[in-house]
C-alpha atoms as a PDB file:
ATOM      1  CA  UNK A   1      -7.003  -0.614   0.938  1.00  0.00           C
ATOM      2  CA  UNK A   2      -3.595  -1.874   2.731  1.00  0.00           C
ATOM      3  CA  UNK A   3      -3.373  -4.594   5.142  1.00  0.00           C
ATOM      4  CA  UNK A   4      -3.108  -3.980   9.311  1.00  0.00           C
ATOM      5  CA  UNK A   5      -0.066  -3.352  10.361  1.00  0.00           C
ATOM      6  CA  UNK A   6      -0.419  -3.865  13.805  1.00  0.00           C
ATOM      7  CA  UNK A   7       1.053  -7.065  14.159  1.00  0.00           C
ATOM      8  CA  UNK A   8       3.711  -6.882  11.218  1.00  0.00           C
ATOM      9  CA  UNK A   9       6.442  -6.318  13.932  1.00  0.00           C
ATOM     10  CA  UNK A  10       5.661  -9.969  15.293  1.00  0.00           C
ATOM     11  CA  UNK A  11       5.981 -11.641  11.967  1.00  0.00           C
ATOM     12  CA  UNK A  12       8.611  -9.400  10.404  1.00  0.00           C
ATOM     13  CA  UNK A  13      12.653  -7.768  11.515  1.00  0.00           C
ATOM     14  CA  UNK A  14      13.809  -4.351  11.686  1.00  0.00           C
ATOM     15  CA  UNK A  15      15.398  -4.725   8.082  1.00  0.00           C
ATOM     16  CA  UNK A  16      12.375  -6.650   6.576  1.00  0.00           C
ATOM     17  CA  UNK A  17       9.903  -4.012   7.261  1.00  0.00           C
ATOM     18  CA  UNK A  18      12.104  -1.122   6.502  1.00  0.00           C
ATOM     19  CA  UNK A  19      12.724  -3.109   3.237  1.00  0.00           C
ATOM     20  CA  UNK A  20       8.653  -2.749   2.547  1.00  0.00           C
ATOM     21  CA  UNK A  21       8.623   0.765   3.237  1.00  0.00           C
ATOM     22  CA  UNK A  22      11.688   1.563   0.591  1.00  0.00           C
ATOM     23  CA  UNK A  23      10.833  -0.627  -2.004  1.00  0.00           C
ATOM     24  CA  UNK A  24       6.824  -1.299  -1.626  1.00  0.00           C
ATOM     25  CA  UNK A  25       6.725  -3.511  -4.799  1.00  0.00           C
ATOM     26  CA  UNK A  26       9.480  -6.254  -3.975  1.00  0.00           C
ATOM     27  CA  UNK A  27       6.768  -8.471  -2.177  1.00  0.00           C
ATOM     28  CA  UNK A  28       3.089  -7.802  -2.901  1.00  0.00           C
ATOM     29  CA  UNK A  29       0.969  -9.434  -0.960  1.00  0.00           C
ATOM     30  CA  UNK A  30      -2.239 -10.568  -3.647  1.00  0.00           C
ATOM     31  CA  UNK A  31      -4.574  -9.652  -0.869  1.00  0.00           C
ATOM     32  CA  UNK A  32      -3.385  -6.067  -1.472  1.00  0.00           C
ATOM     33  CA  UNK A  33      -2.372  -6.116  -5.264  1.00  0.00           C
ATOM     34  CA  UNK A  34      -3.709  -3.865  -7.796  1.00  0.00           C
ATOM     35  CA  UNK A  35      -5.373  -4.946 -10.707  1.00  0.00           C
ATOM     36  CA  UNK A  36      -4.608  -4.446 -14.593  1.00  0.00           C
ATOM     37  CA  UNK A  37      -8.105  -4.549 -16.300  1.00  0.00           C
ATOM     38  CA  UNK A  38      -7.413  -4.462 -19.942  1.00  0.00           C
ATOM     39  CA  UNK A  39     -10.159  -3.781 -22.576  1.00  0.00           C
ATOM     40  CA  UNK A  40     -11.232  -4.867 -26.142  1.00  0.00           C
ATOM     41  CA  UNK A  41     -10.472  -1.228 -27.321  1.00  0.00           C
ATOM     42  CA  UNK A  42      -7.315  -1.846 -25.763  1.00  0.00           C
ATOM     43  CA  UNK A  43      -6.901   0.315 -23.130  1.00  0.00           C
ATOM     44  CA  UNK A  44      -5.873  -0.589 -19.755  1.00  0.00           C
ATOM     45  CA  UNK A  45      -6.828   0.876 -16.333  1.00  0.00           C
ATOM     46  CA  UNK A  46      -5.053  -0.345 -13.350  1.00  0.00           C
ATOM     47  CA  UNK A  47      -6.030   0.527  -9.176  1.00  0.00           C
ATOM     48  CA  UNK A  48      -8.240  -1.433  -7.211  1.00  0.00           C
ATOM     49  CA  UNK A  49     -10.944  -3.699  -8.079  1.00  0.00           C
ATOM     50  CA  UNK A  50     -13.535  -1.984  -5.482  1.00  0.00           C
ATOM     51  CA  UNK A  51     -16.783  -4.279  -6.706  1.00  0.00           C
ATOM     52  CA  UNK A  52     -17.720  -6.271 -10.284  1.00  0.00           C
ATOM     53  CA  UNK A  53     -21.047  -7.302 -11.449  1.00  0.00           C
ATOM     54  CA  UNK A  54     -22.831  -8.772 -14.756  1.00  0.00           C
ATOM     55  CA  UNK A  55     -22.749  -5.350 -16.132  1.00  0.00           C
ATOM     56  CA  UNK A  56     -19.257  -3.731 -14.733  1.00  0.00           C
ATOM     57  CA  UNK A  57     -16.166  -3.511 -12.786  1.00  0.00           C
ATOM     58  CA  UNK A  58     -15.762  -0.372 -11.067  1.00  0.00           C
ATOM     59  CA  UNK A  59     -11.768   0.036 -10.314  1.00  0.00           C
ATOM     60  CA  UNK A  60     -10.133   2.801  -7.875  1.00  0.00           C
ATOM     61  CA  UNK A  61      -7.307   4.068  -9.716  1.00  0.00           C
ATOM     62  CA  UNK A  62      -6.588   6.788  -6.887  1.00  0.00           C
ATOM     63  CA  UNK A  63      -6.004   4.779  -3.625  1.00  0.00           C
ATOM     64  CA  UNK A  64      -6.259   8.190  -1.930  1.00  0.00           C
ATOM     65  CA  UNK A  65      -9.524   8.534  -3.175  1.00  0.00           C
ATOM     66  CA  UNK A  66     -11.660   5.616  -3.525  1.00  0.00           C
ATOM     67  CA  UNK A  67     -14.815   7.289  -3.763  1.00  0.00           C
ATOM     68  CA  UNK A  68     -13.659   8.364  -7.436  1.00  0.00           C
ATOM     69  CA  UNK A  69     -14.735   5.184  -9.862  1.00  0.00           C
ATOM     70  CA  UNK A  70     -13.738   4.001 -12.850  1.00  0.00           C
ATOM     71  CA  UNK A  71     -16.623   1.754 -14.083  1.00  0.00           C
ATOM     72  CA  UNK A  72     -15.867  -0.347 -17.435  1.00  0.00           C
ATOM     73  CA  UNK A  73     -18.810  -1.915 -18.994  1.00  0.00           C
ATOM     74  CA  UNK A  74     -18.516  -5.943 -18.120  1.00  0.00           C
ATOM     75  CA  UNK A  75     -18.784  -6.433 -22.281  1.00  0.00           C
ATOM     76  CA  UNK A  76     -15.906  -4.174 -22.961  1.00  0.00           C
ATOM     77  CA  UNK A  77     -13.791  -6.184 -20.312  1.00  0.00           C
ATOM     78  CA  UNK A  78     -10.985  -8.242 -22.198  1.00  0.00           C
ATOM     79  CA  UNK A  79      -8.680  -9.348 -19.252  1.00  0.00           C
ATOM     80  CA  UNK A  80      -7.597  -9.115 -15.660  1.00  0.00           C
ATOM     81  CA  UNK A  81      -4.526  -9.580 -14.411  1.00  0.00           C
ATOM     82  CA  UNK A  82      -2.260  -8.543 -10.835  1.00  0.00           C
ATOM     83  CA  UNK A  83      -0.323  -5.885 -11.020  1.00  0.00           C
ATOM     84  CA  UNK A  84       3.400  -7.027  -9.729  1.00  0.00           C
ATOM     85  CA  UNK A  85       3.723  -2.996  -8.318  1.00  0.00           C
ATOM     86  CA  UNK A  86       2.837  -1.981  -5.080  1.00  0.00           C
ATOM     87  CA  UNK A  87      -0.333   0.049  -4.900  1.00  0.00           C
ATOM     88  CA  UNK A  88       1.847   2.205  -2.081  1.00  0.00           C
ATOM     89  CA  UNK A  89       4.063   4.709  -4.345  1.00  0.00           C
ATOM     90  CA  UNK A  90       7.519   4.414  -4.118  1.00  0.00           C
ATOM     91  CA  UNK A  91       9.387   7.074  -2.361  1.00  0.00           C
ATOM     92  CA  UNK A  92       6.899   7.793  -0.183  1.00  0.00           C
ATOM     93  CA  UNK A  93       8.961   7.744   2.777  1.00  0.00           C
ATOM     94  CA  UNK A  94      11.393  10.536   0.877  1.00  0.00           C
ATOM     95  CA  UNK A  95       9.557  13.487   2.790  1.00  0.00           C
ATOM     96  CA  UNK A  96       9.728  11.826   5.956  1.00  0.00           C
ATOM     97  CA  UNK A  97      12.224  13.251   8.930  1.00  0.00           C
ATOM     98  CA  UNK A  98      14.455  10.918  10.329  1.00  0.00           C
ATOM     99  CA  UNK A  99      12.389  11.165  13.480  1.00  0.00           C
ATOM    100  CA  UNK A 100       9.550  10.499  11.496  1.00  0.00           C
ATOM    101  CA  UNK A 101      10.790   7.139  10.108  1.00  0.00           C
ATOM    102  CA  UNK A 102      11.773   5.935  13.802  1.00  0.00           C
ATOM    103  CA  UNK A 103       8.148   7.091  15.243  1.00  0.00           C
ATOM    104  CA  UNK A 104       7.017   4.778  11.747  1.00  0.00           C
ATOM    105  CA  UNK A 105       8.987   1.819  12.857  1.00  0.00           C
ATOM    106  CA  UNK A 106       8.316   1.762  16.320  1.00  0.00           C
ATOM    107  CA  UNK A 107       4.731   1.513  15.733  1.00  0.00           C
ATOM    108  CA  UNK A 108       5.212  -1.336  13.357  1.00  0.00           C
ATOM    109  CA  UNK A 109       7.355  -2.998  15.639  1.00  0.00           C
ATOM    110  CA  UNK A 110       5.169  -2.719  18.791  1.00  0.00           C
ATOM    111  CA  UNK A 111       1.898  -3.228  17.458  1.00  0.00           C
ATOM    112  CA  UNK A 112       1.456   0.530  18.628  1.00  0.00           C
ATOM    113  CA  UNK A 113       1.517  -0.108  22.018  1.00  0.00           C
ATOM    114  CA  UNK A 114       3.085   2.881  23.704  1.00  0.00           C
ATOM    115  CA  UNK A 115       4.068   1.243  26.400  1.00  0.00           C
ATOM    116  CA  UNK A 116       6.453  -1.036  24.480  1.00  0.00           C
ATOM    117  CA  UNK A 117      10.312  -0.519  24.919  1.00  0.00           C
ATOM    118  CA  UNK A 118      10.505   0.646  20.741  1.00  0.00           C
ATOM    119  CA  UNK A 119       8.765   3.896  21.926  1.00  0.00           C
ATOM    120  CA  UNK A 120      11.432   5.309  24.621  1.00  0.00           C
ATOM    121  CA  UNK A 121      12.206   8.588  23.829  1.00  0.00           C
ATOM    122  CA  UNK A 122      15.138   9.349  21.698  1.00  0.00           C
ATOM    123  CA  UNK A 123      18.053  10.955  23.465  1.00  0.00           C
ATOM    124  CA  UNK A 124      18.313  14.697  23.026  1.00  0.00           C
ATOM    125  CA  UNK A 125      20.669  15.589  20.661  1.00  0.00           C
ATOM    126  CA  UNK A 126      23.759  17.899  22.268  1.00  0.00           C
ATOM    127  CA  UNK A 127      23.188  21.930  22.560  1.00  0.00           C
ATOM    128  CA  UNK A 128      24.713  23.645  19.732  1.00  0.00           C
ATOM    129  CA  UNK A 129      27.483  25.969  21.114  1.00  0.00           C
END
């Protein structure tokens, strides 16, 4: 559903990609944007455009499940347009330790090669006394 990240760290800095993580839907890339599929009853349905035909277009709104479809008769279809939000949910990165986040980033940053210099351990923080 997202793009591979295993070369963001050559195109992108430190603060650019943390940037992405924080606030997902500042730069969407339309390779990766959601759709808004709005109907002639007027409803709208937004997630991921996962295949359209003569007869429908069957959307993912769950991007953690995209084996559950939502398939809107072709007829019914008024309009399409990209969603400017991020189909990664904000705060996502809110439960994540601070450990977490580094482990995140230095796999971003090296590609997730482990034998890059972004994946030297972390110095142990001091014995409580």
């Amino acid at each position: 559903i997202g793009p591979d990240l295993t070369g963001v760290g050559g195109r992108y800095g430190v603060r650019d990609i943390l940037d992405s993580i924080l606030s997902p839907s500042n730069v969407v890339s339309n390779l990766y944007a959601a759709m808004i599929v709005s109907t002639t009853d007027e409803k709208r349905y937004t997630g991921k455009i996962m295949y359209e035909d003569d007869k429908e277009v069957a959307l993912a709104e769950n991007v953690f499940d995209l084996t559950k479809l939502t398939k809107i008769p072709r007829a019914s279809v008024a309009d399409t347009e990209e969603s400017k939000v991020s189909l990664m949910p904000p705060g996502l990165i809110n439960a994540s330790s601070t450990e977490e986040i580094s482990d995140l980033l230095a796999f971003l940053i090296s590609g997730g090669d482990t034998a890059n210099r972004m994946f030297r351990p972390l110095p142990a923080a001091p014995a409580a006394k």
